[in-house]
Amino acid sequence: MMKINISQLKKDPGSTQSFSFKTSAGALGLDNPEIWVENMMVDGCIINKGMIYEVNGNIRATINQCCSRCLEDMVTILNIAFSEEYREAEFEKSGEALVQEINYFSGDEINLAELIRENILLAEPIKPVCSESCRGLCSECGVNLNINTCGCNSTKIDPRLAVLEKLLSKD
């Protein structure tokens, strides 16, 4: 249930209403739902600021990924804070200038599905690493340098200058 009923909150400007619920990658329509650990926790509060409702909260999600350096499986825990403002849709139709940063809702419910989905997609690591000190894989033999060392030559020679290397050899 990502729709929050605010009928009581509407009656009392300045009041707050807290919420807490579980959701899943499938319910949010995320790509690759199989990499997300099933339950995502969302909690926060809605503040009635008169004509604007401020929604603040936190999303806790867990994702199974592989390190982009060493290709080992890893688990990433995301704690995503969010804050958005909502306004009733009837005010959107009035002659007021539209404010781009404000979302609109109608009736007594605010649907947080798109807000949650957007924040999760923005927080998902593009190139996850198991640790900042991860050494990755050897580009020559493919051994995981975090576990083993290899005898490969780690000195990179610019292929355009490889001919000059022959001058240095005493063969």
mmCIF file of C-alpha atoms in Angstrom:
data_model
loop_
_atom_site.group_PDB
_atom_site.id
_atom_site.type_symbol
_atom_site.label_atom_id
_atom_site.label_comp_id
_atom_site.label_asym_id
_atom_site.label_seq_id
_atom_site.Cartn_x
_atom_site.Cartn_y
_atom_site.Cartn_z
ATOM 1 C CA MET A 1 0.000 0.000 0.000
ATOM 2 C CA MET A 2 1.882 3.031 -1.274
ATOM 3 C CA LYS A 3 -1.152 5.289 -1.090
ATOM 4 C CA ILE A 4 -1.373 7.302 2.110
ATOM 5 C CA ASN A 5 -4.827 8.456 3.230
ATOM 6 C CA ILE A 6 -4.569 12.048 4.455
ATOM 7 C CA SER A 7 -8.250 12.854 5.084
ATOM 8 C CA GLN A 8 -7.598 13.572 8.811
ATOM 9 C CA LEU A 9 -4.402 15.495 8.027
ATOM 10 C CA LYS A 10 -6.266 17.817 5.619
ATOM 11 C CA LYS A 11 -8.523 19.028 8.443
ATOM 12 C CA ASP A 12 -5.671 20.264 10.663
ATOM 13 C CA PRO A 13 -3.042 22.582 9.108
ATOM 14 C CA GLY A 14 0.307 22.276 10.860
ATOM 15 C CA SER A 15 -0.249 18.655 11.873
ATOM 16 C CA THR A 16 1.817 15.643 10.855
ATOM 17 C CA GLN A 17 0.991 12.060 9.980
ATOM 18 C CA SER A 18 3.550 9.262 10.012
ATOM 19 C CA PHE A 19 3.556 6.235 7.712
ATOM 20 C CA SER A 20 5.432 2.974 7.419
ATOM 21 C CA PHE A 21 5.027 0.132 4.924
ATOM 22 C CA LYS A 22 6.840 -2.594 2.998
ATOM 23 C CA THR A 23 7.053 -2.775 -0.772
ATOM 24 C CA SER A 24 8.927 -4.782 -3.386
ATOM 25 C CA ALA A 25 10.761 -4.251 -6.667
ATOM 26 C CA GLY A 26 7.912 -5.980 -8.509
ATOM 27 C CA ALA A 27 5.309 -3.642 -7.015
ATOM 28 C CA LEU A 28 7.427 -0.642 -8.055
ATOM 29 C CA GLY A 29 7.990 -1.962 -11.583
ATOM 30 C CA LEU A 30 11.786 -1.913 -11.261
ATOM 31 C CA ASP A 31 13.916 -3.543 -13.950
ATOM 32 C CA ASN A 32 15.633 -6.769 -12.842
ATOM 33 C CA PRO A 33 13.391 -7.346 -9.805
ATOM 34 C CA GLU A 34 15.293 -10.585 -9.076
ATOM 35 C CA ILE A 35 18.388 -8.685 -7.858
ATOM 36 C CA TRP A 36 16.421 -6.831 -5.180
ATOM 37 C CA VAL A 37 15.892 -8.484 -1.804
ATOM 38 C CA GLU A 38 12.122 -8.831 -1.486
ATOM 39 C CA ASN A 39 11.115 -6.382 1.233
ATOM 40 C CA MET A 40 11.914 -2.686 1.019
ATOM 41 C CA MET A 41 10.933 -0.655 4.075
ATOM 42 C CA VAL A 42 9.572 2.861 3.641
ATOM 43 C CA ASP A 43 8.784 5.135 6.565
ATOM 44 C CA GLY A 44 8.372 8.840 7.084
ATOM 45 C CA CYS A 45 5.849 11.567 7.738
ATOM 46 C CA ILE A 46 3.597 14.002 5.925
ATOM 47 C CA ILE A 47 3.348 17.587 7.178
ATOM 48 C CA ASN A 48 0.300 19.719 6.374
ATOM 49 C CA LYS A 49 1.694 23.185 5.567
ATOM 50 C CA GLY A 50 -1.627 24.672 4.557
ATOM 51 C CA MET A 51 -1.901 24.288 0.791
ATOM 52 C CA ILE A 52 1.250 22.175 0.511
ATOM 53 C CA TYR A 53 1.924 18.747 1.998
ATOM 54 C CA GLU A 54 5.573 17.967 2.634
ATOM 55 C CA VAL A 55 6.503 14.273 2.498
ATOM 56 C CA ASN A 56 9.783 13.278 4.193
ATOM 57 C CA GLY A 57 11.057 9.788 4.737
ATOM 58 C CA ASN A 58 13.580 7.033 4.294
ATOM 59 C CA ILE A 59 13.740 3.935 2.100
ATOM 60 C CA ARG A 60 15.769 0.894 3.185
ATOM 61 C CA ALA A 61 16.479 -1.546 0.362
ATOM 62 C CA THR A 62 18.949 -4.366 -0.220
ATOM 63 C CA ILE A 63 20.320 -5.284 -3.629
ATOM 64 C CA ASN A 64 22.388 -8.298 -4.729
ATOM 65 C CA GLN A 65 25.069 -7.157 -7.176
ATOM 66 C CA CYS A 66 28.537 -8.126 -8.305
ATOM 67 C CA CYS A 67 31.578 -5.920 -7.815
ATOM 68 C CA SER A 68 32.472 -4.068 -11.004
ATOM 69 C CA ARG A 69 36.201 -4.581 -10.309
ATOM 70 C CA CYS A 70 36.596 -8.195 -9.098
ATOM 71 C CA LEU A 71 33.208 -9.626 -10.198
ATOM 72 C CA GLU A 72 32.558 -11.186 -6.762
ATOM 73 C CA ASP A 73 28.962 -11.301 -5.507
ATOM 74 C CA MET A 74 28.122 -8.647 -2.939
ATOM 75 C CA VAL A 75 25.159 -7.188 -1.082
ATOM 76 C CA THR A 76 24.538 -3.441 -1.059
ATOM 77 C CA ILE A 77 22.264 -1.884 1.561
ATOM 78 C CA LEU A 78 20.718 1.399 0.472
ATOM 79 C CA ASN A 79 19.388 3.981 2.945
ATOM 80 C CA ILE A 80 17.706 6.633 0.835
ATOM 81 C CA ALA A 81 16.311 9.826 2.335
ATOM 82 C CA PHE A 82 13.627 11.651 0.360
ATOM 83 C CA SER A 83 11.681 14.879 0.611
ATOM 84 C CA GLU A 84 8.958 16.065 -1.768
ATOM 85 C CA GLU A 85 6.107 18.550 -1.757
ATOM 86 C CA TYR A 86 2.571 17.756 -2.903
ATOM 87 C CA ARG A 87 -0.406 19.942 -3.641
ATOM 88 C CA GLU A 88 -4.029 19.165 -4.450
ATOM 89 C CA ALA A 89 -4.694 18.886 -8.195
ATOM 90 C CA GLU A 90 -7.547 21.423 -8.071
ATOM 91 C CA PHE A 91 -4.969 24.152 -7.402
ATOM 92 C CA GLU A 92 -3.058 23.082 -10.506
ATOM 93 C CA LYS A 93 -6.087 23.956 -12.624
ATOM 94 C CA SER A 94 -6.450 27.407 -11.127
ATOM 95 C CA GLY A 95 -4.795 30.425 -12.710
ATOM 96 C CA GLU A 96 -1.681 30.139 -10.539
ATOM 97 C CA ALA A 97 1.739 29.715 -12.108
ATOM 98 C CA LEU A 98 2.761 26.075 -12.038
ATOM 99 C CA VAL A 99 5.699 25.256 -9.852
ATOM 100 C CA GLN A 100 7.780 22.421 -11.318
ATOM 101 C CA GLU A 101 9.087 21.116 -7.978
ATOM 102 C CA ILE A 102 5.618 20.349 -6.631
ATOM 103 C CA ASN A 103 3.748 17.110 -7.297
ATOM 104 C CA TYR A 104 -0.031 17.011 -7.469
ATOM 105 C CA PHE A 105 -2.590 14.612 -6.019
ATOM 106 C CA SER A 106 -6.371 14.410 -5.994
ATOM 107 C CA GLY A 107 -8.805 13.180 -3.382
ATOM 108 C CA ASP A 108 -7.709 12.079 0.066
ATOM 109 C CA GLU A 109 -4.738 9.913 -0.943
ATOM 110 C CA ILE A 110 -1.152 10.650 -1.913
ATOM 111 C CA ASN A 111 0.392 7.880 -4.008
ATOM 112 C CA LEU A 112 4.091 7.546 -3.151
ATOM 113 C CA ALA A 113 4.885 4.774 -5.679
ATOM 114 C CA GLU A 114 6.533 7.039 -8.271
ATOM 115 C CA LEU A 115 8.443 8.992 -5.601
ATOM 116 C CA ILE A 116 9.846 5.758 -4.115
ATOM 117 C CA ARG A 117 10.661 4.251 -7.521
ATOM 118 C CA GLU A 118 12.463 7.393 -8.683
ATOM 119 C CA ASN A 119 14.560 7.680 -5.510
ATOM 120 C CA ILE A 120 15.574 4.009 -5.639
ATOM 121 C CA LEU A 121 16.621 4.269 -9.287
ATOM 122 C CA LEU A 122 18.692 7.389 -8.574
ATOM 123 C CA ALA A 123 20.412 5.777 -5.571
ATOM 124 C CA GLU A 124 21.235 2.440 -7.229
ATOM 125 C CA PRO A 125 25.028 2.241 -7.679
ATOM 126 C CA ILE A 126 26.081 2.328 -11.336
ATOM 127 C CA LYS A 127 29.497 0.729 -10.741
ATOM 128 C CA PRO A 128 29.294 -1.003 -7.367
ATOM 129 C CA VAL A 129 32.516 -2.030 -5.639
ATOM 130 C CA CYS A 130 32.881 -4.482 -2.765
ATOM 131 C CA SER A 131 35.326 -2.077 -1.087
ATOM 132 C CA GLU A 132 37.230 1.035 -2.074
ATOM 133 C CA SER A 133 40.479 -0.943 -1.778
ATOM 134 C CA CYS A 134 39.330 -3.657 -4.220
ATOM 135 C CA ARG A 135 42.213 -4.428 -6.595
ATOM 136 C CA GLY A 136 40.037 -6.104 -9.227
ATOM 137 C CA LEU A 137 41.171 -8.679 -11.777
ATOM 138 C CA CYS A 138 44.536 -8.983 -13.555
ATOM 139 C CA SER A 139 44.066 -7.747 -17.109
ATOM 140 C CA GLU A 140 46.456 -10.430 -18.414
ATOM 141 C CA CYS A 141 45.467 -13.694 -16.678
ATOM 142 C CA GLY A 142 42.178 -12.767 -14.931
ATOM 143 C CA VAL A 143 43.172 -13.770 -11.386
ATOM 144 C CA ASN A 144 41.386 -11.953 -8.552
ATOM 145 C CA LEU A 145 44.138 -9.697 -7.157
ATOM 146 C CA ASN A 146 42.355 -9.452 -3.791
ATOM 147 C CA ILE A 147 42.955 -13.186 -3.226
ATOM 148 C CA ASN A 148 46.109 -14.060 -5.193
ATOM 149 C CA THR A 149 49.038 -12.415 -6.906
ATOM 150 C CA CYS A 150 50.190 -13.345 -10.362
ATOM 151 C CA GLY A 151 53.477 -13.194 -12.236
ATOM 152 C CA CYS A 152 52.148 -11.088 -15.052
ATOM 153 C CA ASN A 153 54.076 -7.982 -16.080
ATOM 154 C CA SER A 154 52.117 -5.095 -14.624
ATOM 155 C CA THR A 155 54.075 -2.476 -16.560
ATOM 156 C CA LYS A 156 51.993 -1.182 -19.398
ATOM 157 C CA ILE A 157 53.813 -0.169 -22.559
ATOM 158 C CA ASP A 158 52.142 2.103 -25.043
ATOM 159 C CA PRO A 159 51.764 -0.048 -28.200
ATOM 160 C CA ARG A 160 52.898 2.897 -30.317
ATOM 161 C CA LEU A 161 56.259 2.839 -28.525
ATOM 162 C CA ALA A 162 56.688 -0.969 -28.450
ATOM 163 C CA VAL A 163 59.204 -0.812 -31.309
ATOM 164 C CA LEU A 164 61.484 1.354 -29.152
ATOM 165 C CA GLU A 165 61.547 -1.371 -26.494
ATOM 166 C CA LYS A 166 63.630 -3.481 -28.849
ATOM 167 C CA LEU A 167 66.372 -0.835 -28.657
ATOM 168 C CA LEU A 168 66.627 -1.376 -24.893
ATOM 169 C CA SER A 169 66.900 -5.164 -25.099
ATOM 170 C CA LYS A 170 70.438 -6.553 -25.445
ATOM 171 C CA ASP A 171 69.540 -9.581 -27.536
#
